[in-house]
Short mmCIF file of C-alpha atoms in Angstrom, two decimals:
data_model
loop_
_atom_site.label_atom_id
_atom_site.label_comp_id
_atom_site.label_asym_id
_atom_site.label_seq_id
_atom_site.Cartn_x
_atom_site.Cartn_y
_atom_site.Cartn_z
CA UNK A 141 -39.37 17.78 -9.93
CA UNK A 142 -41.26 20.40 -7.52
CA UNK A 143 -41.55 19.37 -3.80
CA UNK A 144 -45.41 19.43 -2.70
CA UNK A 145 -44.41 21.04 0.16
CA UNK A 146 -41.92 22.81 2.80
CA UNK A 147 -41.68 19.33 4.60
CA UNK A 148 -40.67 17.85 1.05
CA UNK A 149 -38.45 20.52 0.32
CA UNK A 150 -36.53 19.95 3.52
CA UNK A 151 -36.05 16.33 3.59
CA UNK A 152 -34.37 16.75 0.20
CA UNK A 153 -31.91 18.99 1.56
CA UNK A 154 -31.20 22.01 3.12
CA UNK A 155 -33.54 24.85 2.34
CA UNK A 156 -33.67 28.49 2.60
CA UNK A 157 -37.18 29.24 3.74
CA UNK A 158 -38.38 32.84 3.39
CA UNK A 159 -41.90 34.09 4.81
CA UNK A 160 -42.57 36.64 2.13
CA UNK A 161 -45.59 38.69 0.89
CA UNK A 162 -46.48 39.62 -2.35
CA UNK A 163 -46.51 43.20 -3.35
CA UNK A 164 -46.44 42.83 -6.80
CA UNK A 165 -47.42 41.47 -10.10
CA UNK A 166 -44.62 42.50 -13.25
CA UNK A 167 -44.98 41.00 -17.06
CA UNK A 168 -42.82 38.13 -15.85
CA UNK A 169 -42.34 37.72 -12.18
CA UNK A 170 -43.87 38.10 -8.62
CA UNK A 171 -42.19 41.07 -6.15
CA UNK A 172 -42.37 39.65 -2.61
CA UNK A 173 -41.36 41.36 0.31
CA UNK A 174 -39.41 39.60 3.52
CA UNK A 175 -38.21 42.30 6.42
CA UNK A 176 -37.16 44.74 3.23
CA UNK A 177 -35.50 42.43 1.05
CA UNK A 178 -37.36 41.82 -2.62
CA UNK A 179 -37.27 38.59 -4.05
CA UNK A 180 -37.91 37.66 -7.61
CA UNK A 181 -40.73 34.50 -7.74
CA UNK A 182 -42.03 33.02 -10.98
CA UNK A 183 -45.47 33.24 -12.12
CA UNK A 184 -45.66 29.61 -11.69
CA UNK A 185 -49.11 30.16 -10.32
CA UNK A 186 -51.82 32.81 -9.82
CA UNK A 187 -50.96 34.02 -6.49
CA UNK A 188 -53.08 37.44 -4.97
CA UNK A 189 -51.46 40.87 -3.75
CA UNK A 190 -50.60 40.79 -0.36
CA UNK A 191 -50.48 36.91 0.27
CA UNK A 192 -48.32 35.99 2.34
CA UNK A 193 -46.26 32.89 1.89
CA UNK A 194 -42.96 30.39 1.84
CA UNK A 195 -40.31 31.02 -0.73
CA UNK A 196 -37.67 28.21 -0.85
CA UNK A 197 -34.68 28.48 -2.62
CA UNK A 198 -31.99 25.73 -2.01
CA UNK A 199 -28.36 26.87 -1.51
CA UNK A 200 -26.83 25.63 -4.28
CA UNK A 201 -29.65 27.63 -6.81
CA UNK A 202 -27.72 31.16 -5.40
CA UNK A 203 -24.92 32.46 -7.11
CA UNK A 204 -21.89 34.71 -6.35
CA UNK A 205 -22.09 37.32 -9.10
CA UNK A 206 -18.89 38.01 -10.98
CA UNK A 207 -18.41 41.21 -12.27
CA UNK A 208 -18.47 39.33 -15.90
CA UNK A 209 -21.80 37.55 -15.35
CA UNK A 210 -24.71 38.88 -17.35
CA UNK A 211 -28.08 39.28 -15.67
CA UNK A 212 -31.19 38.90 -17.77
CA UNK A 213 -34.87 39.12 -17.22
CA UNK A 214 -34.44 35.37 -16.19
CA UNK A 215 -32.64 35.98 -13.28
CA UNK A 216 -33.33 38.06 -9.61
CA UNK A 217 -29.97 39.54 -8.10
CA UNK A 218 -29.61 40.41 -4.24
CA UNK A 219 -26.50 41.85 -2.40
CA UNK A 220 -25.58 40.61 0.84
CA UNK A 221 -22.38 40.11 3.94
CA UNK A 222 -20.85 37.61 4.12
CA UNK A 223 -21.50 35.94 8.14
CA UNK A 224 -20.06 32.45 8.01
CA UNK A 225 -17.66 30.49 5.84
CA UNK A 226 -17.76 26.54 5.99
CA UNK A 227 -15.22 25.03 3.65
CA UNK A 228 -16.72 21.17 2.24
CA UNK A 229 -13.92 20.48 0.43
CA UNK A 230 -14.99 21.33 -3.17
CA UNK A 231 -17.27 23.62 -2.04
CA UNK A 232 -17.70 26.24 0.59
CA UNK A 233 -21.12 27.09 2.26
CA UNK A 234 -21.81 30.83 3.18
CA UNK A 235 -24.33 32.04 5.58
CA UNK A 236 -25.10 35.70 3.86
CA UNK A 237 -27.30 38.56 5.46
CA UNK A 238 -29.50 40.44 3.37
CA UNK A 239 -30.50 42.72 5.50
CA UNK A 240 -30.61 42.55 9.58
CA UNK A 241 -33.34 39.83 9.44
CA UNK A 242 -33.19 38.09 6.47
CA UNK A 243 -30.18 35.00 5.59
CA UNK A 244 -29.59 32.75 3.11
CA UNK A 245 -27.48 30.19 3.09
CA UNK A 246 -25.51 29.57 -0.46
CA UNK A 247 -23.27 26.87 -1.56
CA UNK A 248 -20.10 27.86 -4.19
CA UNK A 249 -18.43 25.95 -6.08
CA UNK A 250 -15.81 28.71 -5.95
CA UNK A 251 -13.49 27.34 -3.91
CA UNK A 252 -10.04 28.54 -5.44
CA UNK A 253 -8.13 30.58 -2.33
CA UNK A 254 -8.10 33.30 -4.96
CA UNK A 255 -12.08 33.65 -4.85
CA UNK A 256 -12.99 32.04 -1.41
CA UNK A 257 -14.66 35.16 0.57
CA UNK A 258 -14.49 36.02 3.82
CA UNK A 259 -16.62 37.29 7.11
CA UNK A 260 -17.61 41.31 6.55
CA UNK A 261 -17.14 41.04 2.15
CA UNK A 262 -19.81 42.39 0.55
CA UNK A 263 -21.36 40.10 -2.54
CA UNK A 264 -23.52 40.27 -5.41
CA UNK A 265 -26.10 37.01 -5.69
CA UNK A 266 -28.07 35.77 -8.11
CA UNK A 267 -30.49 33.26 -8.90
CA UNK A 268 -32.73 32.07 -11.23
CA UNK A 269 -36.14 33.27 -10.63
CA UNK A 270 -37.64 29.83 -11.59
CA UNK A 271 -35.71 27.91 -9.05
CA UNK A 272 -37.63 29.77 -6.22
CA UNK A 273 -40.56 27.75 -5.07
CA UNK A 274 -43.42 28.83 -3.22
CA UNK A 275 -45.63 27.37 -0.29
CA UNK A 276 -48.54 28.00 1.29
CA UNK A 277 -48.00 30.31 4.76
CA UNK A 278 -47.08 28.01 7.90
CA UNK A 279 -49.51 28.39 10.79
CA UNK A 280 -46.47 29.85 12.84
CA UNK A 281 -46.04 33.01 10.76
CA UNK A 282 -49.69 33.87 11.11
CA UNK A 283 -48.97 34.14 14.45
CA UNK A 284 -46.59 36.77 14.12
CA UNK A 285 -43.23 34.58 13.88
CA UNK A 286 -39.50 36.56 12.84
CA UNK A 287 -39.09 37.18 9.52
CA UNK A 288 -35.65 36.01 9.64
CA UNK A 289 -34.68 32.82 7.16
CA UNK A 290 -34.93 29.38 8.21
CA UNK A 291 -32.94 26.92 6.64
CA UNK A 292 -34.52 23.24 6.83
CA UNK A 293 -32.93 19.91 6.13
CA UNK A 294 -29.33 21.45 7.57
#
């Protein structure tokens, strides 16, 4: 089910939390803006040009892109560098920048040596644009707050 809100969303588990506007309506999807990175967000609800708003996507919704991996109308692709690398066992959790403000964090299940990346390689991401979830605007970011990601419920 859909958290209510970012508090929700948090206490579930960590969150990537994006401050975004909207800068545009397509057939299928929102365009939202944060610090020059576009984001894909459904058209879950009616939601006016130039709001501005959280996006949530949790970690394990983004997706290294293999070269082999198709990408349909369904799904939003970003490319990013790789910052951090934290192995969980099974898993490993990346910090990625999308652009000199903007992070996600992503957990693989990619964890082969063959395919774990490192600090400084360049990826393809993916996710599917219904995952992303959208909140109303926290009083902080009306006040001018970084548009740099914030990931809740580390």
């Amino acid at each position: 089910t859909r958290p209510n809100d970012v508090f929700v969303a948090g206490f579930i588990g960590a969150t990537n939390l994006l401050p975004v506007q909207v800068v545009e309506k397509r057939d299928h999807v929102y365009l939202c803006d944060c610090a020059g990175v576009k984001f894909g967000l459904p058209l879950r609800e009616p939601l006016e040009l130039g709001a501005r708003i959280q996006m949530a996507l949790r970690p394990e919704h983004v997706h290294i892109r293999l070269e082999e991996d198709p990408i349909g109308l369904a799904s939003w692709e970003l490319q990013g560098e790789v910052n951090r690398v934290e192995y969980l066992g099974s898993q490993i959790k990346y910090e990625i920048s999308l652009g000199p403000e903007v992070r996600l964090l992503i957990v693989s299940d990619l964890a082969d040596p063959c395919t774990i990346k490192k600090r400084g390689d360049r990826l393809r991401l993916h996710y599917l644009i219904e995952r992303a979830l959208s909140f109303a605007e926290l009083p902080e970011q009306r006040q001018g707050a970084s548009a740099a990601q914030t990931a809740v419920g580390r």
